[in-house]
Amino acid sequence: MKQSKFSTFYALVFVFFSWVILYFWLDSNIIASPLLVAVTFSKILVPELLPNLLFSIFRILSAVIISLVLGVSIGVLTGLYTRIDKYLAPLIYLLYPIPKIAFLPVFMLLFGLGNLSKVIILIAIIIFQIIVTTRDGVRNIDSKYFASARSLGMGSKDIYFQLVLPAILPGILTALRITVGTSIAVLFFAENFAVHYGIGYYIMNSWSMVNYPKMYCGIIAVSLLGYFLFKVIDFLEIKFCSWQKVN
Amino acid sequence: MIKVENLTFAYQAETVVKEINFELNAGKSLAIIGPSGCGKTTLLYLLAALQKPDSGAVTINGKNLTQIREKTGVILQDYGLFPWKTVYKNLTLGLKIRGYEKYKITKIVGQTLKDLKIEELANNYPAELSGGQKQRVAIGRALVLKPDLLLMDEPFSALDALTREKMQNLILKIHQQQKLSFVIVTHDIAEAVFLGQTIMVMQAGKVIKLIDNQYFGEEKLREKAEFFLLQKKLRQLMQFKTAGDLSYETK
Ligand SMILES: Nc1ncnc2c1ncn2[C@@H]1O[C@H](COP(=O)(O)OP(=O)(O)O)[C@@H](O)[C@H]1O
Ligand SMILES: [Mg+2]
């Protein structure tokens, strides 16, 4: 715990000094003064940043939760039953590499301009990672555990919840970490279309209004949002996957 | 207790259990010995109903075995403990599945942990245990179900000699106290003689000999001459039957 607090502190110092160096070196108003940004940040955090952040968190969390439920289910089915995999795998392989963000206009046409299209495009991006990780995780479970489970008299429900899910959870959390970065980047882009709330919108709006201090405040808020989400994943890992650490 | 008739099983094209017949009376023990790959594990899986026979039948207590039996405890080759569950949770699992009430589970598991002297390991994960400790947990996981039949697949092969003897003594004690029937698969001749009331010698999917072991269960059997004589007999039998298979003789 001490170690992690120290490394967070170190990361903050590192980012701060890089910023200060750039500020004096480039001497341009595109790099806003750290001090000014800090003052602005404390002023607008509650009235401006927080509402926008909450909108973004709501979009990301809904997308992540829906992707997890659907993606893990599909992944478990394809991992356990080769017959299902035979039909789904080609579909997944074809759709996975498509840059879904390019289809944002299509999604907006289909699902409206509001939250729904944003959440759906996030799901379209996150879910494939979850499906593939889950499927491969299920396949890598040693068959001795299935024999062990059946010898104890476990039925399919118990096998899913006592064996399959715990075994693949570490892999899923890793996949989540990777997708969190992607989701925020995608959301930043998607929030520039037809919405008036969301941290992505806030940053680009400040930019077009040439309010650089506010823009940086938005950027810091995004960084903190990511930090918060990563910490939540770390917490889940400590809580549910501590058995892995002892290996 | 167990009656096996013309039991045959094949993985795809390869028949690995061929026309096996034997009987095991209640409260008795059977040790199955044979070179690796001869079909011991497969036979045990058939007895546990983890595999279904292609032909022939296993009857336990007069009932044709078609699905996993409630009262059969199974210990698999490398323990099969779930690494994501603590020792305690591993032991409760079988009872939870069988719908035991919470206070009963606590009582049974607590007592079993005490009996096997692994109380202080209750909150550890399997990866934190030594081989002998894992083995005790695996035995505990089978015993909490109060089985009348225990099936074990080379349970002690990964243990050092002294620990192995301790575990063999433990199994013998449990057998004598609880009148538990058991089948142990092994490739260790001394183990077969120590734990097998009947010793079944297998080769290439077939039973080539069933030996009655009159010394089974004797105190300090390991220090007696008969122990070594029977081992010698068993060794000769296996060498004779595997003549030409040098790889086995040199093991
Ligand atoms: N799941 C499996 N699929 C195909 N062949 C198998 C499988 N398990 C075991 N076999 C084969 O069956 C034979 C008997 O295996 P096994 O019962 O494990 O022998 P033992 O336990 O005596 O070493 C071996 O030739 C082995 O290669
Ligand atoms: Mg084997």
XYZ file of N, CA and C in Angstrom, chain A:
741
model
N 0.838 -1.194 0.000
C 0.000 0.000 0.000
C 0.878 1.251 0.000
N 1.869 1.284 0.890
C 2.798 2.395 0.984
C 3.506 2.573 -0.359
N 3.950 1.438 -0.876
C 4.655 1.399 -2.144
C 3.810 2.064 -3.230
N 2.503 1.702 -3.284
C 1.668 2.187 -4.367
C 1.395 3.690 -4.182
N 1.283 4.144 -2.929
C 1.084 5.569 -2.719
C 2.301 6.352 -3.196
N 3.464 5.787 -2.888
C 4.679 6.438 -3.316
C 4.752 6.516 -4.838
N 4.387 5.430 -5.528
C 4.528 5.446 -6.981
C 3.508 6.390 -7.612
N 2.334 6.517 -6.993
C 1.373 7.492 -7.496
C 1.942 8.902 -7.364
N 2.534 9.165 -6.210
C 3.143 10.454 -5.965
C 4.242 10.741 -6.984
N 5.049 9.730 -7.224
C 6.133 9.869 -8.177
C 5.588 10.192 -9.576
N 4.500 9.511 -9.964
C 3.900 9.749 -11.272
C 3.402 11.193 -11.371
N 2.787 11.687 -10.294
C 2.281 13.061 -10.282
C 3.426 14.073 -10.455
N 4.501 13.838 -9.687
C 5.651 14.739 -9.770
C 6.232 14.738 -11.184
N 6.328 13.564 -11.760
C 6.883 13.419 -13.097
C 6.069 14.219 -14.114
N 4.753 14.018 -14.078
C 3.878 14.706 -15.023
C 3.951 16.225 -14.812
N 3.924 16.623 -13.538
C 3.942 18.045 -13.222
C 5.211 18.738 -13.756
N 6.370 18.114 -13.516
C 7.614 18.750 -13.950
C 7.747 18.776 -15.470
N 7.291 17.717 -16.137
C 7.328 17.728 -17.603
C 6.516 18.911 -18.113
N 5.391 19.100 -17.482
C 4.494 20.188 -17.868
C 5.192 21.540 -17.654
N 5.768 21.730 -16.472
C 6.442 22.997 -16.160
C 7.551 23.267 -17.183
N 8.313 22.224 -17.494
C 9.415 22.399 -18.455
C 8.866 22.844 -19.809
N 7.820 22.138 -20.256
C 7.224 22.484 -21.550
C 6.684 23.923 -21.542
N 6.093 24.288 -20.410
C 5.481 25.612 -20.296
C 6.512 26.723 -20.501
N 7.667 26.569 -19.804
C 8.688 27.610 -19.935
C 9.435 27.521 -21.252
N 9.586 26.334 -21.734
C 10.375 26.107 -22.941
C 9.624 26.612 -24.183
N 8.361 26.202 -24.325
C 7.606 26.585 -25.516
C 7.051 28.011 -25.434
N 6.817 28.439 -24.202
C 6.340 29.801 -23.975
C 5.181 30.192 -24.890
N 4.185 29.316 -24.957
C 3.030 29.583 -25.822
C 1.776 29.411 -24.990
N 0.708 30.119 -25.329
C -0.479 30.006 -24.493
C -1.233 28.687 -24.726
N -0.756 27.890 -25.723
C -1.341 26.550 -25.899
C -0.968 25.664 -24.711
N 0.235 25.888 -24.160
C 0.586 25.205 -22.913
C 0.239 26.169 -21.783
N -0.872 25.881 -21.138
C -1.319 26.801 -20.095
C -0.441 26.691 -18.859
N -0.443 27.766 -18.065
C 0.357 27.757 -16.847
C -0.202 26.742 -15.851
N 0.655 25.871 -15.319
C 0.187 24.868 -14.352
C -0.530 25.514 -13.176
N -0.009 26.648 -12.745
C -0.598 27.307 -11.590
C -2.018 27.788 -11.899
N -2.148 28.428 -13.061
C -3.445 28.934 -13.478
C -4.451 27.785 -13.610
N -3.966 26.686 -14.197
C -4.841 25.522 -14.371
C -5.271 24.974 -13.017
N -4.317 24.947 -12.100
C -4.647 24.416 -10.771
C -5.727 25.267 -10.114
N -5.593 26.577 -10.228
C -6.586 27.480 -9.642
C -7.940 27.290 -10.322
N -7.913 27.274 -11.667
C -9.159 27.076 -12.413
C -9.818 25.760 -12.024
N -8.968 24.713 -11.946
C -9.479 23.367 -11.634
C -10.267 23.376 -10.330
N -9.669 23.996 -9.300
C -10.354 23.975 -8.006
C -11.640 24.787 -8.069
N -11.681 25.783 -8.949
C -12.885 26.618 -9.056
C -14.002 25.894 -9.802
N -13.666 25.185 -10.888
C -14.727 24.620 -11.740
C -14.988 23.143 -11.480
N -14.216 22.568 -10.558
C -14.371 21.124 -10.338
C -15.822 20.738 -10.073
N -16.419 21.376 -9.071
C -17.778 20.975 -8.709
C -18.831 21.481 -9.702
N -18.796 22.775 -10.055
C -19.878 23.239 -10.935
C -19.772 22.734 -12.378
N -18.569 22.574 -12.925
C -18.474 22.249 -14.353
C -17.951 20.846 -14.634
N -16.839 20.490 -13.990
C -16.203 19.218 -14.347
C -17.027 18.017 -13.891
N -17.460 18.072 -12.637
C -18.144 16.918 -12.064
C -19.383 16.479 -12.850
N -20.272 17.402 -13.214
C -21.434 16.966 -14.000
C -21.016 16.311 -15.316
N -20.022 16.909 -15.960
C -19.568 16.322 -17.226
C -18.943 14.939 -17.023
N -18.131 14.834 -15.961
C -17.523 13.543 -15.650
C -18.580 12.480 -15.382
N -19.598 12.874 -14.618
C -20.631 11.899 -14.274
C -21.315 11.354 -15.519
N -21.577 12.243 -16.483
C -22.167 11.767 -17.739
C -21.247 10.738 -18.409
N -19.955 11.057 -18.455
C -19.015 10.145 -19.107
C -18.912 8.823 -18.355
N -18.835 8.916 -17.004
C -18.746 7.684 -16.204
C -19.984 6.829 -16.425
N -21.135 7.487 -16.443
C -22.372 6.745 -16.670
C -22.314 5.991 -17.999
N -21.852 6.678 -19.051
C -21.777 6.024 -20.370
C -20.789 4.858 -20.348
N -19.609 5.087 -19.761
C -18.600 4.022 -19.759
C -19.053 2.837 -18.917
N -19.575 3.129 -17.714
C -19.972 2.023 -16.842
C -21.108 1.207 -17.440
N -22.103 1.899 -18.050
C -23.182 1.107 -18.660
C -22.609 0.222 -19.743
N -21.721 0.788 -20.558
C -21.153 0.006 -21.654
C -20.339 -1.168 -21.111
N -19.533 -0.909 -20.072
C -18.685 -1.978 -19.535
C -19.537 -3.088 -18.928
N -20.570 -2.700 -18.171
C -21.382 -3.725 -17.506
C -22.130 -4.571 -18.539
N -22.725 -3.893 -19.533
C -23.440 -4.659 -20.565
C -22.461 -5.548 -21.334
N -21.281 -5.020 -21.662
C -20.288 -5.812 -22.393
C -19.846 -7.018 -21.583
N -19.682 -6.817 -20.275
C -19.248 -7.928 -19.427
C -20.291 -9.031 -19.417
N -21.537 -8.655 -19.174
C -22.586 -9.666 -19.075
C -22.711 -10.420 -20.396
N -22.823 -9.668 -21.496
C -22.979 -10.322 -22.800
C -21.695 -11.030 -23.223
N -20.567 -10.319 -23.100
C -19.297 -10.858 -23.597
C -18.871 -12.105 -22.857
N -18.996 -12.096 -21.526
C -18.603 -13.283 -20.758
C -19.526 -14.451 -21.102
N -20.830 -14.191 -21.236
C -21.741 -15.287 -21.581
C -21.374 -15.886 -22.929
N -21.196 -15.021 -23.920
C -20.843 -15.534 -25.252
C -19.491 -16.248 -25.207
N -18.530 -15.646 -24.503
C -17.206 -16.252 -24.415
C -17.236 -17.616 -23.752
N -18.010 -17.751 -22.671
C -18.093 -19.039 -21.978
C -18.735 -20.087 -22.889
N -19.801 -19.686 -23.568
C -20.472 -20.640 -24.469
C -19.543 -21.093 -25.582
N -18.851 -20.142 -26.207
C -17.959 -20.539 -27.306
C -16.766 -21.323 -26.779
N -16.325 -21.017 -25.554
C -15.186 -21.737 -24.991
C -15.534 -23.162 -24.615
N -16.760 -23.366 -24.120
C -17.140 -24.699 -23.648
C -17.660 -25.580 -24.780
N -18.367 -24.974 -25.718
C -19.021 -25.799 -26.744
C -18.449 -25.492 -28.119
N -17.671 -26.421 -28.644
C -17.021 -26.184 -29.935
C -18.033 -25.982 -31.053
N -19.224 -26.578 -30.872
C -20.211 -26.446 -31.943
C -20.683 -24.993 -32.087
N -20.846 -24.322 -30.934
C -21.230 -22.911 -30.983
C -20.073 -22.079 -31.534
N -18.875 -22.435 -31.091
C -17.694 -21.684 -31.524
C -17.528 -21.741 -33.037
N -17.876 -22.906 -33.604
C -17.699 -23.097 -35.039
C -18.481 -22.032 -35.819
N -19.657 -21.670 -35.300
C -20.465 -20.687 -36.016
C -20.136 -19.250 -35.621
N -19.748 -19.059 -34.359
C -19.526 -17.690 -33.895
C -18.125 -17.168 -34.194
N -17.126 -18.063 -34.142
C -15.740 -17.607 -34.288
C -15.502 -16.819 -35.590
N -15.968 -17.321 -36.742
C -15.714 -16.558 -37.973
C -16.330 -15.166 -37.918
N -17.525 -15.096 -37.318
C -18.221 -13.816 -37.189
C -17.396 -12.858 -36.324
N -16.907 -13.396 -35.199
C -16.119 -12.570 -34.283
C -14.836 -12.100 -34.960
N -14.166 -13.015 -35.647
C -12.906 -12.658 -36.302
C -13.121 -11.594 -37.382
N -14.275 -11.652 -38.043
C -14.547 -10.659 -39.095
C -14.874 -9.288 -38.505
N -15.638 -9.294 -37.400
C -16.115 -8.023 -36.855
C -15.108 -7.335 -35.938
N -14.283 -8.169 -35.265
C -13.351 -7.636 -34.267
C -12.443 -6.540 -34.825
N -11.809 -6.768 -35.990
C -10.830 -5.775 -36.468
C -11.447 -4.520 -37.080
N -12.741 -4.522 -37.332
C -13.354 -3.342 -37.958
C -13.224 -2.124 -37.047
N -12.772 -0.988 -37.565
C -12.727 0.222 -36.733
C -14.158 0.731 -36.513
N -14.748 0.294 -35.396
C -16.176 0.589 -35.167
C -16.451 2.081 -35.092
N -15.457 2.836 -34.653
C -15.681 4.270 -34.473
C -16.079 4.934 -35.787
N -15.623 4.349 -36.904
C -15.981 4.890 -38.215
C -17.470 4.769 -38.485
N -18.105 3.857 -37.721
C -19.529 3.660 -37.942
C -20.394 4.514 -37.006
N -19.745 5.437 -36.310
C -20.513 6.279 -35.384
C -21.729 6.924 -36.057
N -21.581 7.479 -37.274
C -22.758 8.062 -37.936
C -23.879 7.042 -38.121
N -23.495 5.809 -38.472
C -24.509 4.768 -38.658
C -25.206 4.469 -37.341
N -24.404 4.349 -36.283
C -24.985 4.088 -34.968
C -25.929 5.208 -34.556
N -25.540 6.451 -34.892
C -26.387 7.581 -34.496
C -27.689 7.574 -35.287
N -27.583 7.133 -36.537
C -28.776 7.027 -37.368
C -29.713 5.972 -36.794
N -29.108 4.830 -36.375
C -29.915 3.712 -35.888
C -30.434 3.943 -34.478
N -29.585 4.477 -33.614
C -29.932 4.510 -32.188
C -30.109 5.919 -31.643
N -30.196 6.898 -32.522
C -30.454 8.254 -32.060
C -29.181 8.995 -31.718
N -29.343 10.281 -31.421
C -28.168 11.117 -31.198
C -27.716 11.116 -29.744
N -28.543 10.575 -28.865
C -28.264 10.688 -27.429
C -27.323 9.627 -26.886
N -27.553 9.282 -25.632
C -26.679 8.346 -24.937
C -26.608 6.969 -25.585
N -27.749 6.506 -26.079
C -27.816 5.136 -26.558
C -26.750 4.840 -27.606
N -26.620 5.728 -28.592
C -25.645 5.440 -29.650
C -24.224 5.460 -29.111
N -23.964 6.307 -28.123
C -22.619 6.359 -27.525
C -22.306 5.074 -26.768
N -23.288 4.652 -25.992
C -23.073 3.437 -25.202
C -22.902 2.238 -26.133
N -23.718 2.205 -27.186
C -23.640 1.055 -28.083
C -22.310 0.999 -28.820
N -21.790 2.136 -29.206
C -20.509 2.066 -29.910
C -19.394 1.636 -28.946
N -19.507 2.068 -27.699
C -18.527 1.581 -26.709
C -18.634 0.070 -26.544
N -19.859 -0.423 -26.451
C -20.051 -1.868 -26.317
C -19.436 -2.580 -27.519
N -19.702 -2.054 -28.711
C -19.191 -2.693 -29.927
C -17.674 -2.795 -29.892
N -17.039 -1.847 -29.211
C -15.577 -1.877 -29.158
C -15.076 -2.773 -28.032
N -15.709 -2.692 -26.873
C -15.222 -3.444 -25.699
C -15.519 -4.931 -25.807
N -16.697 -5.256 -26.324
C -17.206 -6.616 -26.150
C -16.331 -7.686 -26.807
N -15.710 -7.350 -27.932
C -14.925 -8.378 -28.627
C -13.722 -8.822 -27.809
N -13.084 -7.839 -27.195
C -11.949 -8.150 -26.324
C -12.390 -9.107 -25.197
N -13.552 -8.804 -24.628
C -14.064 -9.632 -23.522
C -14.398 -11.039 -24.023
N -15.072 -11.107 -25.177
C -15.455 -12.428 -25.707
C -14.216 -13.287 -25.941
N -13.244 -12.710 -26.646
C -12.072 -13.501 -27.024
C -11.261 -13.916 -25.787
N -11.079 -12.966 -24.856
C -10.339 -13.315 -23.630
C -11.059 -14.402 -22.846
N -12.376 -14.264 -22.721
C -13.141 -15.256 -21.970
C -13.043 -16.623 -22.626
N -13.254 -16.650 -23.940
C -13.232 -17.932 -24.642
C -11.882 -18.617 -24.460
N -10.789 -17.876 -24.686
C -9.474 -18.494 -24.555
C -9.200 -18.900 -23.109
N -9.679 -18.085 -22.170
C -9.520 -18.427 -20.755
C -10.219 -19.736 -20.427
N -11.439 -19.893 -20.927
C -12.190 -21.116 -20.659
C -11.459 -22.319 -21.257
N -10.949 -22.141 -22.460
C -10.257 -23.266 -23.101
C -8.991 -23.659 -22.361
N -8.376 -22.692 -21.696
C -7.118 -22.997 -21.010
C -7.312 -23.610 -19.632
N -8.563 -23.759 -19.207
C -8.777 -24.386 -17.897
C -8.397 -25.860 -18.006
N -7.523 -26.290 -17.116
C -7.067 -27.677 -17.116
C -8.258 -28.624 -16.942
N -8.307 -29.666 -17.781
C -9.462 -30.573 -17.738
C -9.562 -31.288 -16.387
N -8.453 -31.318 -15.638
C -8.525 -31.991 -14.335
C -9.503 -31.291 -13.399
N -9.675 -29.960 -13.569
C -10.618 -29.262 -12.706
C -12.066 -29.637 -13.034
N -12.319 -29.899 -14.318
C -13.665 -30.323 -14.683
C -13.950 -31.717 -14.116
N -12.943 -32.621 -14.217
C -13.112 -33.958 -13.642
C -13.332 -33.842 -12.138
N -12.527 -32.965 -11.507
C -12.636 -32.765 -10.069
C -14.027 -32.250 -9.701
N -14.514 -31.283 -10.476
C -15.832 -30.699 -10.200
C -16.923 -31.759 -10.337
N -16.832 -32.549 -11.412
C -17.879 -33.543 -11.617
C -17.813 -34.630 -10.541
N -16.587 -34.962 -10.118
C -16.464 -36.004 -9.098
C -17.073 -35.548 -7.771
N -17.131 -34.229 -7.573
C -17.782 -33.708 -6.360
C -19.296 -33.647 -6.526
N -19.760 -33.928 -7.732
C -21.192 -33.898 -7.984
C -21.703 -32.552 -8.448
N -20.807 -31.698 -8.952
C -21.233 -30.376 -9.400
C -22.006 -30.457 -10.719
N -23.140 -29.762 -10.784
C -23.905 -29.652 -12.027
C -23.423 -28.457 -12.832
N -24.073 -28.192 -13.973
C -23.555 -27.127 -14.845
C -23.540 -25.770 -14.161
N -24.578 -25.470 -13.373
C -24.636 -24.159 -12.732
C -23.450 -23.974 -11.794
N -23.188 -24.996 -10.972
C -22.040 -24.907 -10.065
C -20.734 -24.839 -10.831
N -20.659 -25.576 -11.926
C -19.415 -25.561 -12.711
C -19.162 -24.164 -13.274
N -20.227 -23.472 -13.727
C -20.037 -22.099 -14.211
C -19.541 -21.190 -13.096
N -20.225 -21.260 -11.946
C -19.956 -20.250 -10.926
C -18.785 -20.582 -9.997
N -18.534 -21.876 -9.787
C -17.452 -22.231 -8.861
C -16.148 -22.528 -9.594
N -16.246 -22.865 -10.874
C -15.040 -23.257 -11.594
C -14.721 -22.295 -12.733
N -15.635 -22.174 -13.701
C -15.310 -21.406 -14.904
C -15.082 -19.928 -14.590
N -16.037 -19.296 -13.900
C -15.892 -17.857 -13.645
C -14.658 -17.496 -12.817
N -14.426 -18.169 -11.684
C -13.208 -17.812 -10.936
C -11.938 -18.037 -11.757
N -11.941 -19.077 -12.593
C -10.731 -19.378 -13.351
C -10.442 -18.306 -14.394
N -11.492 -17.716 -14.981
C -11.246 -16.754 -16.057
C -11.230 -15.307 -15.570
N -11.621 -15.080 -14.314
C -11.730 -13.710 -13.826
C -10.441 -12.888 -13.977
N -9.267 -13.443 -13.630
C -8.046 -12.635 -13.800
C -7.855 -12.168 -15.243
N -8.126 -13.049 -16.196
C -7.995 -12.687 -17.607
C -8.981 -11.599 -17.990
N -10.199 -11.699 -17.454
C -11.212 -10.698 -17.775
C -10.800 -9.331 -17.239
N -10.252 -9.307 -16.030
C -9.833 -8.025 -15.454
C -8.706 -7.408 -16.286
N -7.803 -8.249 -16.780
C -6.749 -7.728 -17.653
C -7.354 -7.141 -18.924
N -8.309 -7.858 -19.499
C -8.979 -7.354 -20.703
C -9.676 -6.032 -20.403
N -10.278 -5.932 -19.224
C -10.966 -4.693 -18.834
C -9.985 -3.528 -18.767
N -8.798 -3.806 -18.197
C -7.789 -2.743 -18.103
C -7.454 -2.206 -19.482
N -7.298 -3.154 -20.424
C -6.943 -2.723 -21.776
C -8.086 -1.916 -22.383
N -9.324 -2.365 -22.129
C -10.444 -1.694 -22.775
C -10.780 -0.352 -22.134
N -10.414 -0.180 -20.870
C -10.720 1.107 -20.229
C -10.030 2.241 -20.980
N -8.740 2.036 -21.312
C -8.013 3.051 -22.071
C -8.697 3.347 -23.388
N -9.035 2.270 -24.103
C -9.705 2.434 -25.388
C -11.046 3.144 -25.222
N -11.820 2.711 -24.214
C -13.156 3.298 -24.054
C -13.091 4.795 -23.857
N -12.134 5.239 -23.042
C -12.062 6.678 -22.771
C -11.712 7.429 -24.051
N -10.769 6.876 -24.813
C -10.388 7.528 -26.064
C -11.579 7.605 -27.019
N -12.304 6.494 -27.108
C -13.448 6.452 -28.012
C -14.536 7.407 -27.541
N -14.761 7.398 -26.239
C -15.809 8.244 -25.697
C -15.487 9.713 -25.974
N -14.228 10.068 -25.809
C -13.787 11.429 -26.080
C -14.212 11.853 -27.484
N -13.999 10.946 -28.418
C -14.366 11.233 -29.802
C -15.894 11.292 -29.962
N -16.551 10.255 -29.426
C -18.002 10.150 -29.640
C -18.755 11.298 -28.976
N -18.197 11.817 -27.884
C -18.905 12.865 -27.159
C -18.856 14.217 -27.868
N -18.199 14.247 -29.009
C -18.166 15.498 -29.749
C -19.298 15.632 -30.738
N -20.174 14.620 -30.738
C -21.276 14.685 -31.680
C -22.591 14.749 -30.935
N -23.264 15.851 -31.135
C -24.655 15.970 -30.712
C -24.914 15.704 -29.242
N -23.901 15.940 -28.374
C -24.226 15.916 -26.949
C -23.735 17.214 -26.332
N -24.286 17.562 -25.188
C -23.865 18.791 -24.537
C -23.351 18.542 -23.138
N -23.133 17.268 -22.845
C -22.521 16.912 -21.564
C -21.555 15.782 -21.814
N -20.586 15.676 -20.947
C -19.581 14.627 -21.108
C -18.225 15.297 -21.154
N -17.226 14.650 -20.585
C -15.943 15.285 -20.430
C -15.249 15.494 -21.781
N -15.537 14.605 -22.741
C -14.978 14.759 -24.090
C -15.517 16.021 -24.740
N -16.827 16.201 -24.591
C -17.462 17.409 -25.121
C -16.869 18.651 -24.462
N -16.679 18.560 -23.149
C -16.191 19.696 -22.383
C -14.811 20.134 -22.870
N -13.934 19.161 -23.105
C -12.565 19.479 -23.549
C -12.592 20.151 -24.926
N -13.317 19.546 -25.857
C -13.316 20.071 -27.217
C -14.024 21.425 -27.279
N -15.038 21.587 -26.439
C -15.746 22.860 -26.389
C -14.830 23.971 -25.876
N -14.054 23.663 -24.815
C -13.116 24.659 -24.287
C -12.059 24.993 -25.334
N -11.666 23.982 -26.051
C -10.649 24.172 -27.081
C -11.148 25.129 -28.161
N -12.385 24.864 -28.653
C -12.881 25.705 -29.738
C -13.199 27.111 -29.232
N -13.398 27.267 -27.922
C -13.607 28.593 -27.378
C -12.296 29.228 -26.915
N -11.196 28.575 -27.292
C -9.844 29.033 -26.953
C -9.682 29.296 -25.459
N -10.315 28.486 -24.662
C -10.123 28.589 -23.218
C -9.177 27.465 -22.777
N -7.873 27.715 -22.967
C -6.925 26.638 -22.706
C -6.880 26.163 -21.257
N -6.933 27.055 -20.280
C -6.929 26.545 -18.898
C -8.064 25.554 -18.652
N -9.271 25.879 -19.143
C -10.396 24.958 -18.953
C -10.167 23.654 -19.697
N -9.564 23.760 -20.886
C -9.286 22.555 -21.658
C -8.364 21.633 -20.857
N -7.322 22.236 -20.253
C -6.408 21.404 -19.447
C -7.099 20.821 -18.222
N -7.979 21.601 -17.655
C -8.731 21.064 -16.519
C -9.508 19.816 -16.946
N -10.109 19.895 -18.131
C -10.840 18.740 -18.670
C -9.917 17.553 -18.871
N -8.713 17.842 -19.402
C -7.754 16.757 -19.645
C -7.355 16.097 -18.325
N -7.115 16.934 -17.319
C -6.766 16.374 -15.998
C -7.919 15.518 -15.483
N -9.142 15.999 -15.704
C -10.307 15.242 -15.241
C -10.374 13.879 -15.924
N -10.067 13.835 -17.225
C -10.070 12.553 -17.944
C -9.023 11.622 -17.349
N -7.853 12.205 -17.090
C -6.782 11.404 -16.508
C -7.217 10.819 -15.164
N -7.869 11.666 -14.353
C -8.336 11.186 -13.049
C -9.426 10.130 -13.207
N -10.267 10.327 -14.220
C -11.314 9.340 -14.487
C -10.685 7.980 -14.782
N -9.676 7.988 -15.666
C -8.980 6.737 -15.989
C -8.347 6.139 -14.752
N -7.693 7.003 -13.967
C -7.035 6.540 -12.745
C -8.045 5.861 -11.818
N -9.194 6.492 -11.679
C -10.249 5.944 -10.828
C -10.702 4.562 -11.341
N -10.919 4.471 -12.650
C -11.383 3.190 -13.194
C -10.333 2.089 -13.017
N -9.056 2.440 -13.257
C -7.995 1.451 -13.055
C -7.941 0.992 -11.604
N -8.141 1.944 -10.696
C -8.093 1.594 -9.270
C -9.242 0.655 -8.901
N -10.402 0.897 -9.520
C -11.532 0.005 -9.246
C -11.180 -1.416 -9.697
N -10.559 -1.520 -10.886
C -10.173 -2.848 -11.379
C -9.128 -3.481 -10.459
N -8.150 -2.679 -10.022
C -7.149 -3.187 -9.070
C -7.820 -3.717 -7.816
N -8.806 -2.964 -7.339
C -9.507 -3.352 -6.120
C -10.209 -4.704 -6.315
N -10.887 -4.850 -7.476
C -11.575 -6.111 -7.752
C -10.574 -7.262 -7.803
N -9.409 -6.991 -8.368
C -8.394 -8.036 -8.483
C -7.906 -8.469 -7.101
N -7.658 -7.484 -6.241
C -7.196 -7.831 -4.889
C -8.281 -8.613 -4.155
N -9.525 -8.187 -4.372
C -10.615 -8.817 -3.640
C -10.873 -10.247 -4.125
N -10.878 -10.446 -5.442
C -11.328 -11.741 -5.961
C -10.216 -12.626 -6.529
N -9.055 -12.076 -6.801
C -8.021 -12.887 -7.451
C -6.764 -13.010 -6.609
N -6.894 -12.842 -5.292
C -5.683 -12.882 -4.473
C -5.027 -14.262 -4.519
N -5.820 -15.278 -4.851
C -5.233 -16.626 -4.953
C -4.131 -16.689 -6.004
N -4.199 -15.793 -6.990
C -3.197 -15.803 -8.053
C -1.838 -15.342 -7.558
N -1.882 -14.401 -6.603
C -0.649 -13.794 -6.119
C 0.253 -14.793 -5.415
N -0.363 -15.821 -4.818
C 0.434 -16.749 -4.022
C 1.161 -17.777 -4.883
N 0.839 -17.846 -6.143
C 1.489 -18.847 -7.007
C 2.979 -18.567 -7.194
